[in-house]
Amino acid sequence: MSKTQCEQGLRSGARRKWPRISLLTLGAGYLLWVFLCDRDVAAAPGREQLVSAQPPATHNVTISDFNYQGPVSPTSAPDCSYYQQRIQLRPLLSSTVARDEFEAWLQKQTALSFERLLANIGDVELNNLSSTEGVAEGSVIASPSKHAPDYFYQWIRDSAITINTVVSHISNSSQSSGLNLTLVGTVLKYINNSCILQRRENPSGSLEPELEGLGEPKWEVDNSAFTGNWGRPQNDGPPLRAIATLNFLNTLNQSGNSLENVINQYQEEFKTDLKLSFQNERELSDQILALDLDFVTKNWRKSGFDLWEEVNSQHFFTALCQLKAVSLGWNYYANVRPEFDSEQKSVAGGLHNSFGDILNFLMVDGGFSNSAKNHIIETPQILGQRSGLDIAVLIGSLLTHDTEENSPNSDKFPFDVNDSGILNSLYGLVKQMEILYPVNHQRANLNLGVALGRYPEDIYNGVDTSEGNPWFLATSAAAEVLYKVIWHYQSLNKDLIIPLDGWKSEFWSLIFDRVDFSFQGHDTWQLVIPYHSPAYNQTMVSLFTLGDSFLDKVREHVSDDGEMSEQFNRYTGFLQGARHLTWSYGAFWSSRRWRDQALKTLNA
Ligand SMILES: *[C@@H]1O[C@H](CO)[C@@H](O)[C@H](O)[C@H]1NC(C)=O
Ligand SMILES: *[C@@H]1O[C@H](CO)[C@@H](O)[C@H](O)[C@H]1NC(C)=O
Ligand SMILES: *[C@@H]1O[C@H](CO)[C@@H](O)[C@H](O)[C@H]1NC(C)=O
Ligand SMILES: *[C@@H]1O[C@H](CO)[C@@H](O)[C@H](O)[C@H]1NC(C)=O
Ligand SMILES: *[C@@H]1O[C@H](CO)[C@@H](O)[C@H](O)[C@H]1NC(C)=O
Ligand SMILES: *[C@@H]1O[C@H](CO)[C@@H](O)[C@H](O)[C@H]1NC(C)=O
Ligand SMILES: *[C@@H]1O[C@H](CO)[C@@H](O)[C@H](O)[C@H]1NC(C)=O
Ligand SMILES: *[C@@H]1O[C@H](CO)[C@@H](O)[C@H](O)[C@H]1NC(C)=O
């Protein structure tokens, strides 16, 4: 409807007609529309001096039930009619197979994924990697694949992300002590191994002068330095390792166990001497954790290669992980273990300062948000060559918003999954990749989750370069974002508010039809869905269904025995690239963990 029609409505005296709406049923929607236009037009600039001086108003379009079928009553608020009927939930399918079959697959694949993940970590209690392959205890291999491609190495980033997954499994244990000792041992070995890597000279440097050696991304499985050409340094490794370490310490603390205590328990239970380089939390803090955090404060301003090891610049993913590490570290040295802080110079103070600087870089100076884009830009420096859309943005948000309890500064931690830049990144990737990858073409019109890859311009095929493909870890990440969005809103305990602006709220067009009200001119409009109203719950179910449909896409492409590689072919859908990629299994397992969390809030 055009503005002219609205103005006609106004001139014909819509306000005076208002009381007569009770006599009309079919015409009610139209008249309410006119009434709303009246408010809109009256506020438009230049109509009247008095009115035009007013700032733009924000109008609520409140919807409490998308399925409401009853008559429109004259006493209902004006915005309860036309607009409500205009915006609808889009119909969604959760999977392309029967519900039971999907649930059964999910169950099986979850258990299998965790087994496969543990099969790639050097630990004599879990596997024979150490005796048969010479893998150091606590070393995480990226994949068992030794040629085409050779991923038989440990990467600091992949390892830290994997161990973080193991840590979240420990904390969900239903054992009496609350801890699975086998897995505690795996993490202890990993941290012990990190201590060795931190001190080993390598092509990125050593501990002096500014800990540059910690930026080395890739190591031989036996802990010797990898000396071939590589994209180095990669500055996301140490912060991710610090995040995993702090999550582990926090998990122990919540179970009421000291580190010293669990080391002893483990050694008694497994009748072994771990010969760890730390005997208690203070030693772990001084010898390992503090170095990773110090690396971040000293090096975050420097360029490095991105998580895909291709571009030497500054990256959103890296900066967000760095911010998270200093945020957790600051909380740790200021509130949890102030007695571990150094007497000479305050570690907590240094981390606090870095927090402010990195935050400013992320929000302003880094250029990750750009008024010409409604999504986040992973690497602003190459914006001319790439769109900036990258699954790294979503993975960064997931890894930095991964715990259930709120640490004191957690509400200040930016780029949570409800951030419009994060959600629009998901939208942008979906829209590009549903066209880019032929395996998605059947789904594109069905409003189902699609297979996602790293970034649209990708040409890495898993072995060399030709055309990029969808990745398991990227497709699982999309599902995890959606489950976390549900969990986030349910925990907030507030009405869901979505700007009715097709650009700002582009993501929401996956869930709702016709949410673009930007043509309404001067004023702004927002959709308000009251907390736990029928419409709120219907919206949460839609988000959940969409999340499941991404996992259903994973289901379509895993092998019959549940194997995941790094990629699957964009035409045939078959496994491609490094087989049994550790990170693929971890990403699937994490998204399943958050699916359970979301489900709990839906059934509450
Ligand atoms: C719109 O809805 C929000 C959330 O329920 C509420 O806080 C706000 O006061 C409402 N605004 C108007 C103009 O009714
Ligand atoms: C390790 O190897 C031994 C003998 O070769 C075998 O009995 C055992 O089951 C293997 N352990 C695991 C975890 O695979
Ligand atoms: C601990 O976790 C491992 C790996 O998932 C599992 O095999 C083992 O049964 C668990 N131990 C206990 C006591 O639950
Ligand atoms: C822990 O690291 C030390 C070297 O610092 C090493 O001697 C020891 O064997 C490691 N422990 C395990 C279980 O690998
Ligand atoms: C857990 O952390 C608190 C400080 O936040 C500390 O006082 C307490 O001793 C810790 N508990 C254990 C078992 O280490
Ligand atoms: C996301 O949620 C936080 C609360 O955790 C809130 O402060 C923020 O405004 C929300 N962002 C958007 C874009 O809705
Ligand atoms: C926690 O563990 C229980 C039992 O081991 C399992 O059923 C449940 O799915 C797990 N929940 C999460 C969130 O991982
Ligand atoms: C919506 O779901 C919550 C649980 O998530 C429940 O407590 C509430 O009663 C539901 N609201 C309606 C209107 O059914």
XYZ file of C-alpha atoms and ligand atoms in Angstrom:
716
model
C 0.000 0.000 0.000
C 1.398 3.372 -0.957
C 1.771 6.442 1.143
C -0.796 8.249 -1.040
C -3.407 5.791 -0.012
C -2.468 6.336 3.598
C -2.829 10.054 3.233
C -6.205 9.603 1.630
C -7.160 7.485 4.534
C -6.062 10.238 6.825
C -8.004 12.923 5.002
C -11.135 10.845 4.975
C -10.993 10.929 8.737
C -9.793 7.545 9.803
C -9.839 8.562 13.414
C -13.502 9.339 13.356
C -14.247 5.972 11.857
C -12.453 4.197 14.636
C -15.461 3.537 16.915
C -17.378 2.001 14.046
C -14.904 -0.788 13.526
C -16.948 -2.921 15.840
C -19.589 -3.069 13.124
C -17.169 -4.379 10.601
C -15.309 -7.593 10.619
C -13.784 -7.954 7.215
C -12.936 -4.291 6.948
C -11.295 -4.079 10.335
C -7.841 -4.970 9.103
C -7.971 -2.298 6.452
C -9.090 0.406 8.825
C -6.461 -0.460 11.369
C -3.908 -0.216 8.633
C -5.213 3.252 7.892
C -5.033 4.128 11.548
C -1.416 3.070 11.714
C -0.587 4.986 8.560
C -2.147 7.998 10.151
C 0.386 7.880 12.961
C 3.160 7.256 10.521
C 2.289 10.100 8.183
C 1.651 12.536 10.986
C 5.211 12.066 12.119
C 6.690 12.534 8.649
C 8.898 15.622 8.279
C 7.412 18.820 7.011
C 3.776 18.144 7.639
C 3.511 20.374 10.626
C 6.267 22.245 12.418
C 5.247 20.974 15.791
C 5.166 17.338 14.755
C 8.184 17.280 12.494
C 10.417 18.333 15.352
C 9.732 15.023 17.029
C 12.340 12.296 16.789
C 11.364 9.185 14.859
C 9.055 7.025 16.917
C 9.423 3.299 17.454
C 6.263 1.326 16.961
C 5.749 -2.120 18.391
C 4.071 -4.781 16.363
C 3.254 -7.210 19.119
C 2.433 -10.777 18.190
C 1.448 -13.238 20.856
C 0.213 -16.086 18.723
C 0.928 -16.853 15.096
C -1.882 -19.348 14.951
C -4.501 -17.058 16.422
C -7.661 -17.499 14.398
C -10.270 -15.651 16.443
C -12.188 -12.505 15.476
C -10.567 -9.118 15.746
C -12.180 -7.231 18.555
C -12.534 -3.455 18.675
C -10.882 -3.273 22.041
C -7.673 -4.846 20.890
C -4.788 -2.464 20.353
C -4.550 -1.189 16.790
C -1.305 -2.981 16.046
C -2.941 -6.316 16.735
C -4.453 -6.812 13.354
C -3.118 -6.056 9.914
C 0.512 -6.224 10.905
C 0.095 -9.332 12.888
C -1.559 -11.053 9.992
C 1.110 -9.809 7.657
C 4.024 -11.384 9.506
C 3.925 -15.161 9.540
C 6.191 -17.971 10.612
C 7.639 -19.717 7.610
C 6.860 -23.398 7.395
C 9.962 -25.500 8.072
C 10.965 -29.132 7.891
C 13.447 -30.494 10.388
C 14.690 -33.377 8.324
C 14.201 -35.256 5.125
C 13.662 -38.531 6.981
C 11.130 -39.587 9.586
C 11.546 -37.999 12.998
C 12.340 -41.303 14.731
C 14.941 -42.198 12.180
C 16.565 -38.795 12.555
C 16.638 -39.004 16.359
C 18.100 -42.506 16.244
C 20.802 -41.397 13.848
C 21.610 -38.390 16.021
C 22.086 -40.598 19.045
C 24.373 -42.996 17.231
C 26.391 -40.316 15.471
C 26.944 -38.412 18.712
C 28.479 -41.370 20.506
C 30.502 -42.314 17.467
C 31.804 -38.775 16.990
C 33.159 -38.652 20.504
C 34.840 -42.045 20.103
C 36.441 -40.947 16.849
C 37.620 -37.731 18.429
C 39.293 -39.592 21.296
C 40.875 -41.989 18.807
C 42.893 -39.005 17.527
C 44.416 -37.953 20.865
C 47.639 -39.544 22.065
C 46.719 -41.228 25.356
C 47.643 -44.781 26.345
C 44.387 -45.128 28.231
C 42.403 -44.457 25.061
C 44.355 -45.897 22.132
C 47.673 -47.164 20.866
C 48.719 -44.058 18.944
C 51.800 -43.741 21.084
C 53.160 -47.261 20.535
C 52.082 -47.689 16.934
C 52.499 -44.181 15.546
C 54.909 -42.439 17.868
C 52.323 -39.864 18.898
C 53.296 -38.038 22.095
C 50.971 -38.331 25.086
C 48.574 -35.386 25.022
C 49.232 -34.624 21.371
C 46.069 -34.202 19.260
C 46.403 -35.214 15.635
C 44.324 -33.294 13.122
C 43.543 -36.433 11.115
C 45.142 -39.846 10.635
C 45.563 -39.029 6.943
C 49.256 -39.102 5.973
C 49.028 -38.308 2.302
C 46.638 -36.532 -0.061
C 46.475 -34.642 2.228
C 49.047 -35.096 4.972
C 47.324 -33.910 8.151
C 49.260 -36.200 10.461
C 50.448 -33.318 12.633
C 49.285 -31.477 15.695
C 47.935 -27.976 15.151
C 47.740 -25.734 18.222
C 44.331 -24.375 17.188
C 42.659 -27.680 16.296
C 44.077 -29.289 19.435
C 42.796 -26.563 21.754
C 39.326 -26.648 20.214
C 39.278 -30.440 20.508
C 40.395 -30.387 24.142
C 37.760 -27.798 24.913
C 35.218 -30.306 23.616
C 36.677 -32.970 25.903
C 36.450 -30.527 28.827
C 32.761 -29.939 28.165
C 32.252 -33.702 28.196
C 33.969 -33.984 31.590
C 31.642 -31.429 33.087
C 28.558 -33.279 31.879
C 29.597 -36.496 33.528
C 26.956 -37.957 35.827
C 29.499 -39.768 38.016
C 29.426 -39.146 41.757
C 32.591 -37.073 41.833
C 31.204 -35.289 38.764
C 34.358 -36.141 36.843
C 35.360 -38.764 34.320
C 38.924 -39.468 35.425
C 39.991 -40.971 32.108
C 39.141 -37.737 30.354
C 40.654 -35.621 33.111
C 43.860 -37.548 32.402
C 43.588 -36.784 28.683
C 43.395 -33.084 29.451
C 46.269 -33.253 31.957
C 48.427 -34.907 29.319
C 47.458 -32.262 26.791
C 48.434 -29.435 29.139
C 51.657 -31.184 30.036
C 52.404 -31.566 26.337
C 51.667 -27.879 25.766
C 54.353 -27.025 28.277
C 56.879 -28.877 26.113
C 55.739 -27.199 22.864
C 55.771 -23.737 24.420
C 59.477 -24.085 25.201
C 60.630 -25.633 21.952
C 62.442 -23.498 19.422
C 60.698 -23.407 16.091
C 60.565 -21.381 12.854
C 58.243 -18.795 14.474
C 60.774 -18.094 17.234
C 61.193 -18.995 20.873
C 60.198 -17.581 24.276
C 62.429 -14.551 23.764
C 61.978 -11.693 23.228
C 58.185 -11.611 23.034
C 57.152 -15.267 23.151
C 56.835 -15.349 19.352
C 57.558 -19.071 19.345
C 54.093 -19.653 20.772
C 52.624 -18.467 17.465
C 53.912 -21.591 15.697
C 50.789 -23.289 14.330
C 51.846 -26.828 13.382
C 53.991 -29.517 15.004
C 55.110 -33.046 14.317
C 53.100 -35.597 16.314
C 56.169 -36.462 18.418
C 56.575 -32.789 19.423
C 59.501 -31.976 17.169
C 59.238 -28.703 15.327
C 57.789 -28.710 11.828
C 60.335 -26.881 9.700
C 58.704 -26.784 6.267
C 57.280 -23.651 4.694
C 54.007 -22.655 6.311
C 51.684 -19.758 6.989
C 53.156 -18.597 10.277
C 52.627 -17.268 12.826
C 48.985 -17.999 13.684
C 48.032 -15.978 16.700
C 44.799 -17.770 17.579
C 46.538 -20.870 19.002
C 47.714 -19.594 22.400
C 44.445 -17.798 23.255
C 42.430 -20.896 22.343
C 44.715 -22.993 24.519
C 44.267 -20.518 27.390
C 40.486 -20.722 26.977
C 40.583 -24.540 27.099
C 42.893 -24.477 30.149
C 40.719 -22.007 32.040
C 37.560 -23.927 31.196
C 39.247 -27.041 32.569
C 40.262 -25.324 35.829
C 36.770 -23.945 36.176
C 35.269 -27.389 35.640
C 37.494 -28.871 38.344
C 36.620 -26.064 40.687
C 32.905 -26.585 40.179
C 33.253 -30.275 40.927
C 34.900 -29.314 44.211
C 38.251 -30.838 43.266
C 41.633 -29.182 43.362
C 44.054 -29.886 40.533
C 46.472 -31.517 42.955
C 43.694 -33.754 44.115
C 42.681 -35.007 40.658
C 46.307 -35.601 39.659
C 46.668 -37.851 42.705
C 43.350 -39.575 42.087
C 44.334 -40.286 38.526
C 47.748 -41.666 39.389
C 46.244 -43.960 42.011
C 43.433 -45.156 39.799
C 45.631 -45.867 36.781
C 48.697 -46.861 38.804
C 50.976 -44.597 36.889
C 53.240 -41.638 37.437
C 52.314 -38.945 34.923
C 55.556 -37.027 35.565
C 53.693 -33.815 34.922
C 55.619 -30.578 34.780
C 53.095 -29.101 37.229
C 51.858 -30.571 40.511
C 49.210 -28.038 41.395
C 47.220 -25.150 40.001
C 49.758 -22.522 40.913
C 52.483 -24.274 38.924
C 50.155 -24.721 35.952
C 49.291 -21.048 36.120
C 52.895 -19.877 36.350
C 54.412 -22.233 33.836
C 51.788 -22.589 31.121
C 48.696 -20.412 31.389
C 50.556 -17.180 32.094
C 52.722 -17.640 28.985
C 49.753 -18.021 26.659
C 48.058 -14.959 28.129
C 51.273 -12.968 27.993
C 51.672 -13.967 24.359
C 48.268 -12.467 23.631
C 48.934 -9.149 25.355
C 52.302 -8.820 23.603
C 51.309 -9.948 20.120
C 47.648 -9.270 19.426
C 48.388 -6.182 17.344
C 50.615 -8.113 14.944
C 49.506 -9.664 11.685
C 49.281 -13.414 11.431
C 47.684 -16.093 9.326
C 43.992 -16.807 9.735
C 42.572 -20.072 10.990
C 42.445 -21.353 7.396
C 46.183 -20.605 7.113
C 45.858 -18.524 3.959
C 45.884 -14.797 4.661
C 48.470 -12.861 6.644
C 46.531 -9.994 8.204
C 44.275 -9.337 11.156
C 41.162 -11.408 11.538
C 37.887 -11.306 13.408
C 38.172 -14.916 14.576
C 41.662 -14.411 15.957
C 40.840 -11.118 17.674
C 37.664 -12.498 19.260
C 39.558 -15.519 20.651
C 42.239 -13.170 21.968
C 39.605 -11.020 23.655
C 38.022 -14.063 25.259
C 41.336 -15.337 26.579
C 42.224 -12.023 28.214
C 38.695 -11.687 29.573
C 38.783 -15.113 31.222
C 42.397 -14.584 32.313
C 41.615 -11.237 33.857
C 38.713 -12.727 35.792
C 40.938 -15.579 36.902
C 43.811 -13.437 38.236
C 41.549 -10.734 39.643
C 38.764 -12.794 41.225
C 39.383 -16.526 41.255
C 43.098 -16.739 42.121
C 44.306 -13.256 43.070
C 47.028 -14.976 45.124
C 48.613 -16.226 41.867
C 49.064 -12.728 40.520
C 52.614 -11.485 40.408
C 53.888 -9.193 43.155
C 56.043 -7.049 40.880
C 53.644 -6.422 38.036
C 49.938 -7.045 38.077
C 48.989 -9.715 35.551
C 45.316 -8.930 36.096
C 45.957 -5.242 35.474
C 47.807 -5.973 32.229
C 45.016 -8.240 31.037
C 42.428 -5.630 31.932
C 44.226 -3.057 29.798
C 44.535 -5.463 26.900
C 40.864 -6.266 27.206
C 39.976 -2.613 26.629
C 42.373 -2.297 23.697
C 41.331 -5.487 21.932
C 37.671 -4.669 22.513
C 38.126 -1.321 20.848
C 39.946 -2.985 17.981
C 37.119 -5.477 17.519
C 34.328 -2.951 17.754
C 35.874 0.005 15.939
C 39.428 0.119 14.613
C 39.615 -3.357 13.117
C 36.935 -2.614 10.516
C 35.083 -5.884 11.118
C 31.775 -4.049 11.098
C 31.217 -1.873 8.083
C 28.132 0.199 7.366
C 27.987 -1.151 3.813
C 27.578 -4.725 5.085
C 25.040 -6.167 7.481
C 27.355 -9.043 8.421
C 30.764 -9.251 10.054
C 33.861 -9.180 7.894
C 36.416 -11.829 8.777
C 39.458 -10.143 7.205
C 38.785 -6.485 6.337
C 42.103 -6.038 4.537
C 41.046 -8.320 1.663
C 37.517 -7.011 1.346
C 38.187 -6.179 -2.304
C 38.852 -9.831 -3.110
C 36.355 -11.459 -0.794
C 32.874 -10.717 0.481
C 34.025 -11.041 4.084
C 31.482 -13.781 4.730
C 33.256 -16.620 6.500
C 32.140 -19.461 8.761
C 35.092 -18.433 10.960
C 32.918 -15.586 12.239
C 30.311 -18.031 13.497
C 32.850 -20.439 14.917
C 34.482 -17.539 16.753
C 31.169 -16.580 18.311
C 30.482 -20.190 19.305
C 33.878 -20.805 20.895
C 33.730 -17.595 22.893
C 30.160 -18.111 24.118
C 30.347 -21.701 25.158
C 29.692 -21.975 28.864
C 26.403 -21.978 30.640
C 27.181 -19.988 33.714
C 27.679 -16.257 33.505
C 31.112 -15.098 34.519
C 31.084 -11.576 35.989
C 31.963 -9.949 32.689
C 30.180 -12.365 30.401
C 27.386 -9.957 29.684
C 29.944 -7.501 28.392
C 31.411 -10.033 26.048
C 30.504 -9.039 22.501
C 29.412 -10.939 19.402
C 27.151 -13.393 21.080
C 24.993 -15.512 18.792
C 22.096 -13.036 18.954
C 24.233 -10.260 17.455
C 22.740 -9.176 14.132
C 26.182 -9.201 12.466
C 26.684 -12.809 13.519
C 23.206 -13.908 12.479
C 23.407 -12.093 9.159
C 26.736 -13.811 8.499
C 24.889 -17.098 8.779
C 22.180 -15.805 6.485
C 24.715 -14.585 3.903
C 26.582 -17.892 3.875
C 23.355 -19.857 3.505
C 22.139 -17.728 0.619
C 25.434 -17.932 -1.286
C 26.149 -21.566 -0.650
C 22.711 -22.893 -1.432
C 23.446 -21.748 -4.970
C 27.192 -22.398 -5.033
C 27.037 -26.065 -4.057
C 24.903 -28.277 -6.295
C 24.338 -30.701 -3.377
C 22.131 -27.943 -1.941
C 19.997 -27.222 -4.964
C 17.175 -29.555 -4.026
C 16.937 -28.004 -0.587
C 17.153 -24.361 -1.541
C 13.456 -23.971 -2.246
C 12.347 -26.100 0.656
C 13.534 -23.733 3.365
C 15.783 -26.422 4.827
C 19.307 -26.106 6.194
C 21.997 -26.468 3.552
C 25.595 -27.654 3.465
C 28.017 -24.844 4.295
C 31.676 -24.414 3.462
C 34.291 -22.015 4.807
C 33.717 -18.948 2.628
C 32.197 -18.454 -0.812
C 35.469 -17.724 -2.631
C 37.185 -20.887 -1.325
C 39.091 -22.960 -3.911
C 40.743 -25.536 -1.618
C 39.370 -28.980 -2.437
C 40.892 -30.833 0.499
C 44.091 -31.829 -1.299
C 44.984 -28.961 -3.612
C 43.133 -26.130 -5.274
C 40.299 -26.233 -7.799
C 36.881 -25.631 -6.265
C 35.885 -25.373 -2.629
C 33.419 -27.769 -1.055
C 31.084 -27.877 1.910
C 32.701 -28.789 5.248
C 31.222 -30.884 8.035
C 32.437 -28.534 10.746
C 30.862 -25.536 9.002
C 27.481 -27.208 8.577
C 27.469 -28.343 12.213
C 28.399 -24.812 13.310
C 25.262 -23.430 11.645
C 23.122 -25.824 13.683
C 24.962 -24.924 16.864
C 24.368 -21.208 16.306
C 20.637 -21.824 16.040
C 20.489 -23.988 19.164
C 22.496 -21.385 21.065
C 20.195 -18.605 19.905
C 17.312 -20.496 21.500
C 19.242 -21.043 24.696
C 20.300 -17.398 24.766
C 16.796 -15.987 24.418
C 15.212 -18.490 26.775
C 17.779 -17.618 29.453
C 17.352 -13.872 28.963
C 13.796 -14.031 30.204
C 12.717 -11.108 28.024
C 10.432 -10.406 25.104
C 11.937 -11.179 21.738
C 12.432 -7.884 19.901
C 13.325 -7.854 16.218
C 13.667 -4.652 14.195
C 11.312 -4.824 11.218
C 14.077 -3.915 8.839
C 14.863 -6.327 6.049
C 18.534 -5.422 6.039
C 19.304 -5.307 9.736
C 17.171 -8.353 10.486
C 17.905 -10.269 7.313
C 18.588 -13.458 9.226
C 15.053 -13.469 10.583
C 13.649 -13.781 7.092
C 14.657 -17.451 7.373
C 12.117 -17.735 10.193
C 9.430 -15.152 9.368
C 7.740 -14.058 6.185
C 7.509 -10.319 5.432
C 9.556 -8.759 8.207
C 10.690 -5.815 6.106
C 8.957 -2.624 7.208
C 11.692 -0.243 6.153
C 9.410 1.211 3.468
C 7.300 2.637 6.286
C 9.459 5.739 6.230
C 10.553 7.942 9.049
C 9.573 5.791 12.015
C 11.011 2.478 13.021
C 9.020 -0.639 13.614
C 9.859 -3.608 15.718
C 8.357 -6.999 16.140
C 7.731 -7.751 19.802
C 7.041 -11.345 20.761
C 6.227 -11.543 24.473
C 8.329 -13.974 26.477
C 6.827 -17.450 26.591
C 3.712 -16.407 24.689
C 2.485 -18.972 22.181
C 4.194 -16.963 19.407
C 7.466 -16.959 21.347
C 7.371 -20.692 21.769
C 6.395 -21.166 18.130
C 9.402 -19.059 17.108
C 11.747 -21.109 19.278
C 10.432 -24.303 17.727
C 11.083 -22.852 14.274
C 14.681 -22.027 15.206
C 15.116 -25.532 16.557
C 13.647 -27.076 13.436
C 15.976 -25.045 11.265
C 18.930 -26.151 13.398
C 17.957 -29.779 13.019
C 17.698 -29.397 9.282
C 21.405 -28.495 9.154
C 22.293 -31.630 11.097
C 20.048 -33.547 8.725
C 22.293 -32.323 5.930
C 25.287 -33.737 7.815
C 23.363 -37.008 8.104
C 22.953 -37.098 4.347
C 26.702 -36.957 3.794
C 28.423 -39.010 6.500
C 29.415 -42.487 5.353
C 27.300 -45.500 6.283
C 29.478 -46.127 9.319
C 29.339 -42.499 10.433
C 32.682 -41.362 9.121
C 33.292 -37.676 8.589
C 36.185 -36.297 6.610
C 37.007 -32.619 6.302
C 34.778 -31.898 3.311
C 32.176 -33.472 1.083
C 32.116 -33.010 -2.633
C 29.973 -30.131 -3.830
C 28.567 -32.191 -6.742
C 28.450 -35.785 -5.539
C 28.168 -35.229 -1.785
C 30.797 -37.893 -1.068
C 33.500 -37.597 1.585
C 36.469 -35.559 0.461
C 39.764 -34.338 1.948
C 41.362 -35.492 5.190
C 39.525 -38.505 6.578
C 38.408 -38.681 10.205
C 39.118 -34.992 10.730
C 39.162 -34.546 14.507
C 37.551 -31.133 14.309
C 34.629 -32.429 12.205
C 33.710 -34.835 14.996
C 34.188 -32.226 17.722
C 32.026 -29.670 15.902
C 29.245 -32.205 15.490
C 29.479 -33.248 19.116
C 29.354 -29.622 20.311
C 26.322 -28.798 18.256
C 24.604 -31.862 19.691
C 25.513 -30.700 23.198
C 23.830 -27.357 22.573
C 20.877 -29.069 20.963
C 20.313 -30.812 24.296
C 20.574 -27.493 26.119
C 18.052 -25.883 23.789
C 15.717 -28.845 24.096
C 15.812 -28.591 27.873
C 14.591 -24.994 27.754
C 11.849 -25.914 25.276
C 10.540 -28.701 27.464
C 10.914 -26.792 30.721
C 7.566 -2.084 22.955
O 7.832 -3.353 23.559
C 8.915 -3.337 24.465
C 9.173 -4.771 24.907
O 8.045 -5.381 25.387
C 8.582 -2.422 25.628
O 9.670 -2.381 26.526
C 8.294 -1.019 25.081
O 7.869 -0.177 26.134
C 7.211 -1.059 24.012
N 7.087 0.249 23.407
C 5.924 0.819 23.163
C 5.970 2.153 22.496
O 4.868 0.280 23.469
C 46.290 -51.644 21.765
O 46.951 -52.770 21.236
C 46.753 -53.974 21.979
C 47.614 -55.064 21.418
O 48.180 -54.696 20.217
C 45.293 -54.326 21.939
O 45.062 -55.516 22.686
C 44.477 -53.173 22.529
O 43.102 -53.459 22.423
C 44.794 -51.881 21.814
N 44.146 -50.809 22.552
C 43.324 -49.944 21.983
C 42.725 -48.908 22.870
O 43.084 -49.934 20.783
C 34.831 -41.818 30.643
O 34.806 -41.451 29.276
C 35.280 -42.448 28.392
C 35.321 -41.873 27.028
O 34.070 -41.370 26.630
C 34.365 -43.649 28.468
O 34.828 -44.663 27.613
C 34.346 -44.159 29.899
O 33.414 -45.195 29.995
C 33.998 -43.049 30.857
N 34.210 -43.527 32.186
C 33.258 -43.597 33.075
C 33.639 -44.155 34.392
O 32.115 -43.205 32.838
C 55.064 -34.470 31.013
O 56.125 -33.657 30.580
C 57.401 -34.064 31.025
C 58.410 -33.091 30.495
O 58.160 -31.822 31.000
C 57.699 -35.455 30.519
O 58.918 -35.899 31.049
C 56.587 -36.393 30.948
O 56.809 -37.685 30.382
C 55.253 -35.881 30.490
N 54.180 -36.724 30.967
C 53.422 -37.451 30.154
C 52.330 -38.252 30.773
O 53.568 -37.449 28.945
C 37.099 -22.764 43.720
O 37.380 -21.385 43.483
C 37.213 -20.551 44.619
C 37.507 -19.141 44.204
O 36.609 -18.723 43.209
C 38.140 -20.985 45.728
O 37.919 -20.202 46.855
C 37.906 -22.457 46.050
O 38.857 -22.891 46.963
C 38.027 -23.301 44.790
N 37.720 -24.688 45.083
C 38.582 -25.665 44.885
C 38.119 -27.041 45.231
O 39.700 -25.461 44.440
C 21.877 -9.816 22.568
O 21.659 -10.196 23.900
C 22.230 -9.308 24.854
C 21.984 -9.862 26.233
O 22.744 -11.020 26.425
C 21.625 -7.926 24.706
O 22.234 -7.040 25.621
C 21.833 -7.439 23.292
O 21.183 -6.204 23.118
C 21.284 -8.429 22.300
N 21.624 -7.994 20.956
C 20.733 -7.899 19.986
C 21.231 -7.403 18.682
O 19.577 -8.214 20.151
C 25.066 -35.442 29.485
O 25.259 -36.809 29.785
C 24.083 -37.564 29.728
C 24.401 -38.953 30.228
O 25.735 -39.300 30.030
C 23.576 -37.538 28.283
O 22.403 -38.290 28.182
C 23.292 -36.122 27.871
O 22.935 -36.084 26.527
C 24.511 -35.251 28.072
N 24.129 -33.872 27.871
C 24.893 -33.033 27.187
C 24.398 -31.648 27.112
O 25.918 -33.369 26.675
C 6.219 -21.746 26.398
O 7.246 -22.651 26.770
C 7.635 -22.568 28.131
C 8.765 -23.561 28.309
O 9.810 -23.275 27.450
C 6.468 -22.864 29.028
O 6.853 -22.699 30.370
C 5.323 -21.927 28.684
O 4.175 -22.289 29.432
C 4.984 -22.006 27.211
N 3.978 -21.025 26.886
C 2.817 -21.354 26.340
C 1.884 -20.235 26.057
O 2.527 -22.508 26.074
